[in-house]
Coordinates of C-alpha atoms in Angstrom, one line a residue:
M1 CA 0.1 0.1 0.3
F2 CA 0.4 3.4 0.0
I3 CA 2.4 3.4 3.4
E4 CA 4.7 0.8 2.1
Y5 CA 6.4 3.5 -0.1
L6 CA 7.5 6.2 2.5
R7 CA 9.2 3.7 4.7
R8 CA 11.0 1.9 1.9
D9 CA 11.7 5.1 -0.6
A10 CA 11.3 8.0 2.7
P11 CA 11.0 11.4 0.5
A12 CA 12.2 14.7 0.7
Y13 CA 10.6 15.5 3.7
T14 CA 9.0 13.3 5.5
Q15 CA 7.1 13.7 9.1
W16 CA 5.7 11.2 11.0
I17 CA 2.6 12.2 13.8
H18 CA 1.8 9.6 16.6
I19 CA -2.2 10.8 17.4
V20 CA -3.9 7.5 18.7
P21 CA -3.6 3.7 18.5
G22 CA -4.8 1.9 15.1
V23 CA -4.0 5.2 13.4
R24 CA -0.2 6.5 11.4
V25 CA -0.1 9.7 9.6
C26 CA 2.9 11.0 7.8
R27 CA 3.1 14.0 6.3
F28 CA 5.2 14.5 3.3
R29 CA 7.0 16.2 0.1
S30 CA 8.4 14.4 -2.4
G31 CA 11.7 15.3 -4.2
E32 CA 11.9 14.0 -7.0
K33 CA 9.4 11.4 -9.2
R34 CA 8.9 8.0 -8.8
L35 CA 6.9 5.3 -10.3
L36 CA 5.4 3.3 -7.5
T37 CA 4.0 -0.2 -7.6
L38 CA 1.5 -0.9 -5.0
Q39 CA 2.1 -4.5 -4.1
K40 CA -1.0 -6.9 -3.6
H41 CA -0.7 -8.6 -0.1
E42 CA -3.2 -10.7 2.2
S43 CA -6.4 -9.1 2.8
S44 CA -5.8 -6.2 6.0
D45 CA -8.3 -4.5 7.7
I46 CA -6.0 -1.3 7.3
F47 CA -7.1 1.4 4.9
E48 CA -5.6 4.8 3.9
V49 CA -6.3 8.0 3.2
F50 CA -4.0 10.3 1.3
F51 CA -4.6 14.2 1.3
C52 CA -3.3 16.2 -1.4
L53 CA -1.7 19.3 -0.3
D54 CA 0.0 19.9 -3.4
G55 CA 1.2 18.2 -6.8
E56 CA -0.2 14.9 -8.6
I57 CA -0.6 11.6 -8.5
T58 CA -0.7 9.3 -11.9
A59 CA -2.6 6.6 -10.7
M60 CA -2.6 4.3 -14.3
P61 CA -6.2 1.9 -13.4
A62 CA -6.5 -1.8 -15.0
G63 CA -8.0 -1.3 -18.0
T64 CA -8.5 2.5 -18.2
G65 CA -6.2 5.6 -19.3
P66 CA -4.6 7.3 -16.7
Q67 CA -6.6 9.3 -13.7
K68 CA -4.8 11.7 -11.8
I69 CA -5.4 13.2 -7.8
E70 CA -4.6 16.8 -7.7
K71 CA -4.5 19.9 -5.5
H72 CA -7.2 19.5 -2.8
H73 CA -8.5 16.4 -4.0
I74 CA -8.8 12.7 -1.3
L75 CA -7.6 9.0 -2.7
V76 CA -9.0 6.1 -0.1
L77 CA -6.7 2.9 -0.9
S78 CA -8.0 -0.2 0.5
D79 CA -5.3 -4.1 0.3
T80 CA -7.3 -5.1 -3.1
A81 CA -6.5 -1.6 -5.0
E82 CA -5.8 -2.5 -8.7
L83 CA -3.4 0.7 -9.2
H84 CA -0.4 -0.3 -12.1
P85 CA 1.3 2.0 -11.0
L86 CA 1.2 5.0 -9.9
Q87 CA 3.6 7.8 -11.1
I88 CA 4.4 10.5 -8.2
N89 CA 5.8 14.1 -8.8
E90 CA 7.9 16.0 -7.8
N91 CA 6.1 18.4 -6.6
L92 CA 3.5 16.2 -4.3
Q93 CA 2.8 17.3 -0.8
G94 CA 0.2 15.4 1.7
I95 CA -0.8 13.8 4.6
L96 CA -1.3 10.4 4.6
V97 CA -3.5 8.9 7.0
A98 CA -3.1 4.9 7.9
V99 CA -6.2 3.1 9.6
D100 CA -6.1 0.1 11.4
L101 CA -9.7 -0.4 12.0
P102 CA -10.2 -3.1 14.3
L103 CA -7.1 -1.9 16.6
F104 CA -8.3 1.3 16.5
Q105 CA -11.6 1.0 17.5
K106 CA -10.4 -1.7 20.4
D107 CA -9.9 1.6 21.8
P108 CA -11.3 4.9 20.3
P109 CA -10.5 8.4 21.8
A110 CA -12.4 9.5 24.7
L111 CA -13.8 12.3 23.0
L112 CA -15.8 10.0 20.7
P113 CA -18.8 8.1 22.0
P114 CA -18.2 4.9 23.6
S115 CA -18.9 2.9 20.0
G116 CA -16.9 4.8 18.5
L117 CA -17.8 6.0 15.2
N118 CA -19.7 2.2 13.7
I119 CA -18.0 1.9 10.9
D120 CA -19.3 -1.6 9.7
L121 CA -15.6 -3.1 8.4
C122 CA -17.1 -6.1 6.1
R123 CA -19.0 -3.3 4.4
L124 CA -16.8 -0.6 3.7
K125 CA -14.6 -3.7 2.5
S126 CA -17.0 -4.9 -0.1
N127 CA -18.0 -1.3 -1.0
L128 CA -14.4 -0.8 -1.9
A129 CA -13.7 -3.9 -3.3
A130 CA -16.6 -3.1 -5.8
Q131 CA -14.3 -0.4 -6.9
H132 CA -11.4 -1.9 -7.1
G133 CA -10.3 -1.4 -4.2
C134 CA -9.5 2.5 -4.7
A135 CA -11.5 6.0 -4.6
A136 CA -11.2 9.7 -5.0
L137 CA -12.9 12.7 -3.7
C138 CA -12.5 15.4 -6.1
N139 CA -13.6 19.2 -6.3
R140 CA -16.5 18.0 -3.7
C141 CA -17.9 20.8 -1.4
W142 CA -17.0 17.9 1.4
S143 CA -13.5 18.1 0.5
Q144 CA -12.9 21.7 -0.5
A145 CA -14.4 22.2 3.3
V146 CA -11.9 20.0 4.7
F147 CA -8.8 21.9 2.7
D148 CA -10.1 25.1 3.8
L149 CA -9.2 24.5 7.0
R150 CA -5.9 24.1 6.3
G151 CA -4.4 28.0 6.2
C152 CA -6.3 28.2 9.1
L153 CA -4.2 26.3 11.6
P154 CA -1.0 24.8 12.9
D155 CA 0.4 22.2 10.6
D156 CA -0.2 19.8 13.1
I157 CA -3.7 20.5 14.4
F158 CA -4.3 20.3 10.5
C159 CA -2.9 16.9 10.2
R160 CA -5.3 15.8 13.5
Y161 CA -8.0 17.0 11.7
C162 CA -7.5 15.1 8.5
V163 CA -7.5 12.1 11.0
F164 CA -11.1 12.6 11.8
K165 CA -12.4 13.4 8.7
A166 CA -10.4 10.7 7.3
L167 CA -12.5 8.4 10.1
E168 CA -16.1 10.3 9.2
L169 CA -15.1 9.3 5.3
L170 CA -14.6 5.8 6.2
Y171 CA -17.6 5.8 7.9
I172 CA -19.9 7.2 5.3
L173 CA -18.0 4.4 2.9
S174 CA -19.3 2.1 5.2
A175 CA -22.8 3.2 5.8
K176 CA -23.9 4.0 2.3
S177 CA -22.4 3.5 -1.2
F178 CA -21.2 6.9 -0.6
Y179 CA -20.5 8.3 -4.5
M180 CA -16.6 8.8 -5.3
E181 CA -14.9 8.6 -8.2
H182 CA -14.1 5.4 -9.4
L183 CA -11.2 5.5 -10.3
A184 CA -10.8 2.0 -13.0
A185 CA -13.9 3.4 -14.7
G186 CA -15.4 5.3 -17.5
P187 CA -17.4 9.1 -17.4
E188 CA -19.7 9.9 -14.8
N189 CA -23.2 8.2 -15.9
P190 CA -25.6 10.8 -15.0
Q191 CA -28.5 9.5 -13.3
P192 CA -31.1 10.2 -10.8
P193 CA -29.8 10.0 -7.4
Q194 CA -30.3 7.4 -5.5
T195 CA -29.6 8.4 -2.1
I196 CA -29.0 12.1 -0.7
L197 CA -25.0 11.5 -0.9
H198 CA -25.3 11.2 -4.3
V199 CA -27.7 15.0 -5.3
R200 CA -24.5 16.4 -5.3
S201 CA -23.1 14.5 -8.6
Y202 CA -26.9 14.7 -9.6
L203 CA -26.8 18.8 -9.7
E204 CA -23.4 18.8 -11.5
T205 CA -24.7 16.5 -13.9
H206 CA -27.5 18.3 -14.5
L207 CA -26.6 22.2 -14.5
S208 CA -28.5 23.3 -17.6
E209 CA -32.0 22.6 -15.9
K210 CA -33.9 23.9 -13.6
I211 CA -34.8 21.7 -10.6
T212 CA -35.9 21.8 -7.2
I213 CA -36.5 20.4 -4.3
A214 CA -39.2 18.7 -5.3
D215 CA -38.4 17.1 -8.1
L216 CA -35.4 15.5 -5.7
S217 CA -38.1 14.6 -3.2
R218 CA -40.1 13.3 -5.5
M219 CA -37.1 10.6 -6.9
L220 CA -35.3 9.9 -3.9
S221 CA -39.1 9.3 -2.3
V222 CA -38.2 11.4 1.2
S223 CA -40.2 14.7 2.2
P224 CA -38.4 18.3 0.5
T225 CA -37.6 19.2 4.7
Y226 CA -35.5 15.8 5.3
L227 CA -33.7 16.3 1.9
K228 CA -32.6 20.3 2.8
A229 CA -31.5 19.1 6.1
E230 CA -30.0 15.8 6.0
F231 CA -27.7 17.5 2.5
R232 CA -27.1 20.7 4.9
R233 CA -26.1 18.0 7.7
I234 CA -23.9 16.0 4.9
H235 CA -22.2 19.6 3.1
G236 CA -22.7 22.3 5.3
I237 CA -24.6 23.8 3.5
S238 CA -28.3 24.3 1.5
I239 CA -28.7 22.5 -1.6
H240 CA -29.3 26.3 -3.1
R241 CA -26.4 28.1 -2.4
C242 CA -24.1 24.3 -3.1
L243 CA -26.1 24.7 -7.0
I244 CA -25.3 28.5 -7.4
D245 CA -21.8 27.6 -5.9
L246 CA -21.5 24.7 -8.9
R247 CA -23.4 26.9 -11.6
M248 CA -21.1 29.5 -10.9
R249 CA -17.5 27.5 -10.8
K250 CA -18.7 26.3 -13.8
A251 CA -19.8 29.6 -15.4
G252 CA -16.5 31.0 -14.5
E253 CA -14.9 27.7 -15.5
L254 CA -16.7 28.0 -19.5
I255 CA -15.6 31.9 -19.4
L256 CA -12.4 31.6 -19.0
C257 CA -11.3 27.7 -21.1
T258 CA -13.6 28.6 -23.9
D259 CA -14.7 31.2 -26.8
R260 CA -18.8 30.6 -25.8
P261 CA -21.4 33.4 -26.0
L262 CA -21.9 34.4 -22.6
Y263 CA -26.0 33.3 -23.5
K264 CA -24.9 30.3 -24.1
I265 CA -23.2 30.1 -21.4
A266 CA -26.0 31.7 -19.1
Q267 CA -28.3 28.5 -20.7
D268 CA -25.6 26.1 -20.0
V269 CA -25.5 26.8 -16.3
G270 CA -29.1 27.2 -15.9
Y271 CA -29.8 30.4 -16.5
E272 CA -32.7 31.0 -19.2
G273 CA -32.2 35.3 -19.5
M274 CA -28.6 37.2 -19.1
S275 CA -30.2 39.4 -16.5
Q276 CA -30.3 37.1 -14.1
F277 CA -27.2 35.0 -14.8
S278 CA -25.1 38.5 -14.8
I279 CA -26.9 39.5 -11.0
A280 CA -25.5 36.4 -9.8
F281 CA -22.9 36.3 -11.3
K282 CA -21.8 39.8 -10.6
K283 CA -22.8 38.7 -6.5
Y284 CA -20.9 35.6 -6.7
Y285 CA -16.9 37.0 -8.4
G286 CA -17.7 40.3 -7.7
T287 CA -17.7 41.5 -11.5
T288 CA -20.2 40.9 -14.4
P289 CA -19.7 38.0 -16.7
G290 CA -18.4 40.4 -20.0
Q291 CA -15.8 42.1 -17.3
F292 CA -14.6 39.0 -16.2
K293 CA -13.7 37.7 -19.6
K294 CA -12.3 40.8 -20.3
M295 CA -10.1 40.4 -17.7
S296 CA -9.6 36.4 -18.6
K297 CA -8.1 37.5 -22.2
T298 CA -5.8 41.0 -21.4
G299 CA -4.7 38.7 -18.0
I300 CA -5.7 41.0 -15.3

C-alpha cells in the first residue's frame, strides 16, 4: 500500500505523527518523480486516506487510461487497490492517514462516543472492493471544506483534523455506497440520485436544467424537509447554495477556457436570461460576466 512507499523510499521531507492507537499519519513532500507499484497482499483491515496538498499523482487503473489525483483531492485505498502503477511527481505534498480499523475501534479516543464511529468493517471492505479497492473525492463541497481550513490551523492541528475527516469518510463509505469518482470507471453516468449522498453529483451533471427541491424529493422518495436537513448535515451548506456555487464555478470555467457566447454559457449553467445570470455572477465574483471575460483575456 501507499504507506510502504513512505517507509521504503522516504521522500525529501517526511514527518510521522502519532495521534491515537491504530492510526498512523505521515506528512510528506516528494523531491523527485517516482514510479510506485502497489504490491498486493493478503487481506488486511488497514485503509489509507491520502489528502493531496499540492502536486499530483497519476494512477494507472487496470484497463483504463491515466487518472490524476491533484491538489485538494482525496484518495482512499484498501488492500485490494488495483492501480498499476502510481506516478508520483516531484512536487507532491500531502498527508497520509493509515487506519488499522479493528485496532482503532478497540480503544477509540475519549472524545468519541463509547461506540466509536460504528464503522462497519465488512461493508466498508465490500464497498471499496466493488470499486477495485480505490476511490477519489475530487472537487466536492465535502473535500473542499477540509482544505479550506488548512490556512487557519497550525500544521500539527491540521494533521489531527485530517485524521477525523478520514475516519468520517470511512464511516460514510461503510454506511452507504457513497458516490466517489471511480478510478477504474468510464465517464460519470448522470442517472437520478439513489441516495441523498448522490444529490451533489446529480446537480453537477444537470446544471443546465431547472432543478427543484420537490423534484429531488420525488426522485428519492423523501420529504423536502428531510432532504434539505440531511443535505446540509452532510455538506455543511444548503442545496440552493451548493447549486449556485456549482453553477458559478462552471460558468467561470467556461468563460476562461472557451469562446462560447455569454448567453450560451448562461444557458449551460441553468439561466434562461442574461439578466438573472449577470446578477448571480456579479454577486459571486464581484464583477459582471463581460468584465470577467475581458480581464481573463488581458491577464488582469
